[in-house]
Each structure stands twice: as structure tokens, then as C-alpha cells.
Amino acid sequence: MKAVIQRVSNASVTIDHKQVASINSGLLILLGIVNEDTQEDIQWLTRKIANLRIFEDENGVMNRSLIEVDGDAIVVSQFTLHASTKKGNRPSYIKAAKPDVAIPLYESFIKQMQEDLSKKVQTGQFGADMKVQLINDGPVTIIIDSKNVE
């Protein structure tokens, strides 16, 4: 399971000209899922994201988590995070899980994230053509792969 986490001052998701999610200060989480992902990946990744100290404290040091700043989150499914670009110029998405595997894991990720944050998490819509708008605060962008933990 791979996530691109962006600290934002605001973000929104629009589908068919209708805004379906909107937050102010918090995190935009782009989530890619592969067939090998499990509940363990979800639990590890949601805890890591919720507790990642990337928000500034009173001294301007990135020392506070999303939980500590009571920030909001939007989770957007994005199979393109698992693109393979080694051969040719057209990315291959063969590693990305098909919807029958990915949708239940995506929904479980959202549920676990809500439990970890003790608040509702906004989302895009799995498989939809979404327009994601954000102001990256910092900019701060972190990539986390549950299969490549260092």
C-alpha cells in the first residue's frame, strides 16, 4: 500500500462539477493499493499517517501530528501510484489491485483512518474521474510505502 501525503492549507475533490469533499488545514492522502495489501498494511499506514509529525509547533518546527493539530483529511484512491515506467513510455498499472480487491481495502483504510483520528475523513469516489485541487502547505509531501519500510 502506497500513500502520498500532502500537508495542505486547503484541498477539495470535485466529480462531475460537484464538490464532494473539502477541507482546510490537514492532509490530502492519495492511496494506491496492490493485491498483496492486507489489514496489517492498513493499520500500520493509518497509524503512521495520523501520528506523522509534519505540522509546525509554536516554534515553527515540524513537531506536531495531524491528531495534535486536530486537522482534517481527504483520502483519494489513486491506482497510478503503482505505475511501472521501466519499459517504454506508456506506464503499466499491472501492479495496481483490481476493484474487487482494492475497493474493500480502500473502504477499510478510510474506516481505520477515522478511528485513528476520532473524526470523519472525507473522500473522493473510487474509480471516478476526479478533479483534486489543493494548496500544498510548505510544501510538505511525504511518500510512504507499507512494503518498503525503512
PDB file of C-alpha atoms in Angstrom:
ATOM      1  CA  MET A   1       0.000   0.000   0.000  1.00  0.00           C
ATOM      2  CA  LYS A   2       1.438   3.313  -1.040  1.00  0.00           C
ATOM      3  CA  ALA A   3       0.390   6.772   0.082  1.00  0.00           C
ATOM      4  CA  VAL A   4       1.401  10.236  -0.990  1.00  0.00           C
ATOM      5  CA  ILE A   5       0.661  12.586   1.889  1.00  0.00           C
ATOM      6  CA  GLN A   6       0.472  16.312   1.269  1.00  0.00           C
ATOM      7  CA  ARG A   7       0.127  18.847   4.059  1.00  0.00           C
ATOM      8  CA  VAL A   8      -2.451  21.327   2.818  1.00  0.00           C
ATOM      9  CA  SER A   9      -3.919  24.637   3.865  1.00  0.00           C
ATOM     10  CA  ASN A  10      -6.986  23.592   1.873  1.00  0.00           C
ATOM     11  CA  ALA A  11      -7.998  20.858  -0.553  1.00  0.00           C
ATOM     12  CA  SER A  12     -11.096  19.699  -2.390  1.00  0.00           C
ATOM     13  CA  VAL A  13     -12.342  16.959  -4.693  1.00  0.00           C
ATOM     14  CA  THR A  14     -14.827  17.587  -7.486  1.00  0.00           C
ATOM     15  CA  ILE A  15     -16.660  14.954  -9.535  1.00  0.00           C
ATOM     16  CA  ASP A  16     -18.857  15.930 -12.499  1.00  0.00           C
ATOM     17  CA  HIS A  17     -18.653  19.619 -11.499  1.00  0.00           C
ATOM     18  CA  LYS A  18     -19.903  18.818  -7.967  1.00  0.00           C
ATOM     19  CA  GLN A  19     -17.642  19.271  -4.964  1.00  0.00           C
ATOM     20  CA  VAL A  20     -17.730  16.025  -2.929  1.00  0.00           C
ATOM     21  CA  ALA A  21     -15.023  16.803  -0.353  1.00  0.00           C
ATOM     22  CA  SER A  22     -13.394  19.906   1.072  1.00  0.00           C
ATOM     23  CA  ILE A  23     -11.044  20.590   3.979  1.00  0.00           C
ATOM     24  CA  ASN A  24      -8.983  23.409   5.362  1.00  0.00           C
ATOM     25  CA  SER A  25      -5.763  22.638   7.267  1.00  0.00           C
ATOM     26  CA  GLY A  26      -4.883  18.953   7.164  1.00  0.00           C
ATOM     27  CA  LEU A  27      -3.731  16.189   4.849  1.00  0.00           C
ATOM     28  CA  LEU A  28      -4.592  15.120   1.342  1.00  0.00           C
ATOM     29  CA  ILE A  29      -3.846  11.389   1.147  1.00  0.00           C
ATOM     30  CA  LEU A  30      -3.508   9.763  -2.280  1.00  0.00           C
ATOM     31  CA  LEU A  31      -3.760   5.983  -1.791  1.00  0.00           C
ATOM     32  CA  GLY A  32      -2.593   3.199  -4.097  1.00  0.00           C
ATOM     33  CA  ILE A  33      -3.405  -0.448  -3.381  1.00  0.00           C
ATOM     34  CA  VAL A  34      -1.825  -3.689  -4.651  1.00  0.00           C
ATOM     35  CA  ASN A  35      -3.124  -7.272  -4.420  1.00  0.00           C
ATOM     36  CA  GLU A  36      -0.727  -8.169  -1.605  1.00  0.00           C
ATOM     37  CA  ASP A  37      -2.043  -5.467   0.741  1.00  0.00           C
ATOM     38  CA  THR A  38      -3.698  -6.602   3.973  1.00  0.00           C
ATOM     39  CA  GLN A  39      -5.363  -5.250   7.111  1.00  0.00           C
ATOM     40  CA  GLU A  40      -1.885  -5.112   8.662  1.00  0.00           C
ATOM     41  CA  ASP A  41      -0.784  -2.686   5.942  1.00  0.00           C
ATOM     42  CA  ILE A  42      -3.859  -0.572   6.620  1.00  0.00           C
ATOM     43  CA  GLN A  43      -3.360  -0.453  10.376  1.00  0.00           C
ATOM     44  CA  TRP A  44       0.353   0.342  10.074  1.00  0.00           C
ATOM     45  CA  LEU A  45      -0.172   3.034   7.418  1.00  0.00           C
ATOM     46  CA  THR A  46      -3.114   4.814   9.067  1.00  0.00           C
ATOM     47  CA  ARG A  47      -1.294   4.995  12.403  1.00  0.00           C
ATOM     48  CA  LYS A  48       1.838   6.269  10.667  1.00  0.00           C
ATOM     49  CA  ILE A  49      -0.107   8.979   8.828  1.00  0.00           C
ATOM     50  CA  ALA A  50      -2.155  10.074  11.850  1.00  0.00           C
ATOM     51  CA  ASN A  51       0.976  10.382  14.008  1.00  0.00           C
ATOM     52  CA  LEU A  52       3.419  11.734  11.418  1.00  0.00           C
ATOM     53  CA  ARG A  53       4.919  14.892  12.915  1.00  0.00           C
ATOM     54  CA  ILE A  54       4.772  17.240   9.937  1.00  0.00           C
ATOM     55  CA  PHE A  55       2.811  20.177  11.370  1.00  0.00           C
ATOM     56  CA  GLU A  56       4.596  23.112  12.945  1.00  0.00           C
ATOM     57  CA  ASP A  57       4.661  23.682  16.691  1.00  0.00           C
ATOM     58  CA  GLU A  58       4.779  27.100  18.393  1.00  0.00           C
ATOM     59  CA  ASN A  59       8.491  27.364  17.465  1.00  0.00           C
ATOM     60  CA  GLY A  60       7.918  26.743  13.756  1.00  0.00           C
ATOM     61  CA  VAL A  61       9.392  23.220  13.944  1.00  0.00           C
ATOM     62  CA  MET A  62       7.589  20.293  12.279  1.00  0.00           C
ATOM     63  CA  ASN A  63       6.852  18.530  15.553  1.00  0.00           C
ATOM     64  CA  ARG A  64       3.069  18.018  15.682  1.00  0.00           C
ATOM     65  CA  SER A  65       0.851  15.327  14.175  1.00  0.00           C
ATOM     66  CA  LEU A  66      -2.493  15.554  12.424  1.00  0.00           C
ATOM     67  CA  ILE A  67      -4.089  14.311  15.644  1.00  0.00           C
ATOM     68  CA  GLU A  68      -2.364  17.023  17.723  1.00  0.00           C
ATOM     69  CA  VAL A  69      -3.428  19.859  15.418  1.00  0.00           C
ATOM     70  CA  ASP A  70      -6.947  18.403  15.045  1.00  0.00           C
ATOM     71  CA  GLY A  71      -6.516  18.602  11.271  1.00  0.00           C
ATOM     72  CA  ASP A  72      -8.799  17.138   8.652  1.00  0.00           C
ATOM     73  CA  ALA A  73      -8.082  14.594   5.936  1.00  0.00           C
ATOM     74  CA  ILE A  74      -9.240  13.669   2.458  1.00  0.00           C
ATOM     75  CA  VAL A  75      -8.448  10.187   1.110  1.00  0.00           C
ATOM     76  CA  VAL A  76      -8.380   9.755  -2.671  1.00  0.00           C
ATOM     77  CA  SER A  77      -7.841   6.394  -4.385  1.00  0.00           C
ATOM     78  CA  GLN A  78      -5.105   6.565  -6.997  1.00  0.00           C
ATOM     79  CA  PHE A  79      -4.041   3.390  -8.791  1.00  0.00           C
ATOM     80  CA  THR A  80      -1.450   5.354 -10.792  1.00  0.00           C
ATOM     81  CA  LEU A  81       0.819   5.413  -7.710  1.00  0.00           C
ATOM     82  CA  HIS A  82       1.782   1.862  -8.673  1.00  0.00           C
ATOM     83  CA  ALA A  83       2.718   2.726 -12.258  1.00  0.00           C
ATOM     84  CA  SER A  84       5.690   0.902 -13.712  1.00  0.00           C
ATOM     85  CA  THR A  85       7.678   3.105 -16.092  1.00  0.00           C
ATOM     86  CA  LYS A  86      10.732   0.909 -16.622  1.00  0.00           C
ATOM     87  CA  LYS A  87       9.880  -0.180 -20.178  1.00  0.00           C
ATOM     88  CA  GLY A  88       8.729   2.207 -22.874  1.00  0.00           C
ATOM     89  CA  ASN A  89       6.924   5.470 -22.362  1.00  0.00           C
ATOM     90  CA  ARG A  90       3.448   4.187 -21.565  1.00  0.00           C
ATOM     91  CA  PRO A  91       3.093   3.389 -17.845  1.00  0.00           C
ATOM     92  CA  SER A  92       1.902  -0.084 -16.879  1.00  0.00           C
ATOM     93  CA  TYR A  93      -0.535  -0.417 -13.997  1.00  0.00           C
ATOM     94  CA  ILE A  94      -0.356  -4.199 -13.689  1.00  0.00           C
ATOM     95  CA  LYS A  95       0.719  -3.961 -10.029  1.00  0.00           C
ATOM     96  CA  ALA A  96      -2.378  -1.988  -9.016  1.00  0.00           C
ATOM     97  CA  ALA A  97      -5.145  -4.080  -7.445  1.00  0.00           C
ATOM     98  CA  LYS A  98      -8.345  -4.561  -9.426  1.00  0.00           C
ATOM     99  CA  PRO A  99     -11.525  -3.033  -7.966  1.00  0.00           C
ATOM    100  CA  ASP A 100     -12.773  -6.307  -6.415  1.00  0.00           C
ATOM    101  CA  VAL A 101      -9.659  -6.331  -4.201  1.00  0.00           C
ATOM    102  CA  ALA A 102      -8.989  -2.598  -3.947  1.00  0.00           C
ATOM    103  CA  ILE A 103     -12.452  -1.284  -3.014  1.00  0.00           C
ATOM    104  CA  PRO A 104     -12.822  -3.268   0.241  1.00  0.00           C
ATOM    105  CA  LEU A 105      -9.258  -2.314   1.263  1.00  0.00           C
ATOM    106  CA  TYR A 106      -9.870   1.346   0.369  1.00  0.00           C
ATOM    107  CA  GLU A 107     -13.067   1.381   2.445  1.00  0.00           C
ATOM    108  CA  SER A 108     -11.285  -0.345   5.326  1.00  0.00           C
ATOM    109  CA  PHE A 109      -8.468   2.220   5.136  1.00  0.00           C
ATOM    110  CA  ILE A 110     -10.989   5.059   5.431  1.00  0.00           C
ATOM    111  CA  LYS A 111     -12.733   3.414   8.384  1.00  0.00           C
ATOM    112  CA  GLN A 112      -9.408   2.796  10.172  1.00  0.00           C
ATOM    113  CA  MET A 113      -8.243   6.355   9.470  1.00  0.00           C
ATOM    114  CA  GLN A 114     -11.468   7.683  11.011  1.00  0.00           C
ATOM    115  CA  GLU A 115     -10.896   5.538  14.097  1.00  0.00           C
ATOM    116  CA  ASP A 116      -7.275   6.696  14.418  1.00  0.00           C
ATOM    117  CA  LEU A 117      -8.269  10.359  14.082  1.00  0.00           C
ATOM    118  CA  SER A 118     -11.542  10.063  16.034  1.00  0.00           C
ATOM    119  CA  LYS A 119     -13.276  12.087  13.323  1.00  0.00           C
ATOM    120  CA  LYS A 120     -14.864  11.786   9.902  1.00  0.00           C
ATOM    121  CA  VAL A 121     -12.479  11.545   6.978  1.00  0.00           C
ATOM    122  CA  GLN A 122     -13.617  12.936   3.652  1.00  0.00           C
ATOM    123  CA  THR A 123     -13.072  11.015   0.440  1.00  0.00           C
ATOM    124  CA  GLY A 124     -13.181  11.084  -3.286  1.00  0.00           C
ATOM    125  CA  GLN A 125     -15.025   8.305  -5.110  1.00  0.00           C
ATOM    126  CA  PHE A 126     -13.227   5.115  -6.036  1.00  0.00           C
ATOM    127  CA  GLY A 127     -12.757   4.833  -9.797  1.00  0.00           C
ATOM    128  CA  ALA A 128     -14.297   8.208 -10.602  1.00  0.00           C
ATOM    129  CA  ASP A 129     -12.717  10.888 -12.770  1.00  0.00           C
ATOM    130  CA  MET A 130     -11.881  13.354 -10.005  1.00  0.00           C
ATOM    131  CA  LYS A 131     -10.533  16.865 -10.036  1.00  0.00           C
ATOM    132  CA  VAL A 132      -8.344  17.348  -6.977  1.00  0.00           C
ATOM    133  CA  GLN A 133      -7.451  20.887  -6.009  1.00  0.00           C
ATOM    134  CA  LEU A 134      -5.054  21.766  -3.210  1.00  0.00           C
ATOM    135  CA  ILE A 135      -2.724  24.309  -1.763  1.00  0.00           C
ATOM    136  CA  ASN A 136       0.284  22.358  -0.548  1.00  0.00           C
ATOM    137  CA  ASP A 137       1.412  23.968   2.706  1.00  0.00           C
ATOM    138  CA  GLY A 138       5.185  24.145   2.956  1.00  0.00           C
ATOM    139  CA  PRO A 139       5.311  22.437   0.527  1.00  0.00           C
ATOM    140  CA  VAL A 140       5.309  19.200   2.522  1.00  0.00           C
ATOM    141  CA  THR A 141       4.892  15.966   0.567  1.00  0.00           C
ATOM    142  CA  ILE A 142       5.757  12.549   2.020  1.00  0.00           C
ATOM    143  CA  ILE A 143       5.629   9.189   0.213  1.00  0.00           C
ATOM    144  CA  ILE A 144       5.088   6.091   2.366  1.00  0.00           C
ATOM    145  CA  ASP A 145       5.039   2.504   1.115  1.00  0.00           C
ATOM    146  CA  SER A 146       3.972  -0.131   3.652  1.00  0.00           C
ATOM    147  CA  LYS A 147       6.011  -2.733   1.752  1.00  0.00           C
ATOM    148  CA  ASN A 148       9.201  -0.650   1.749  1.00  0.00           C
ATOM    149  CA  VAL A 149       9.578   0.386   5.381  1.00  0.00           C
ATOM    150  CA  GLU A 150      12.909   1.950   6.246  1.00  0.00           C
TER     151      GLU A 150
END
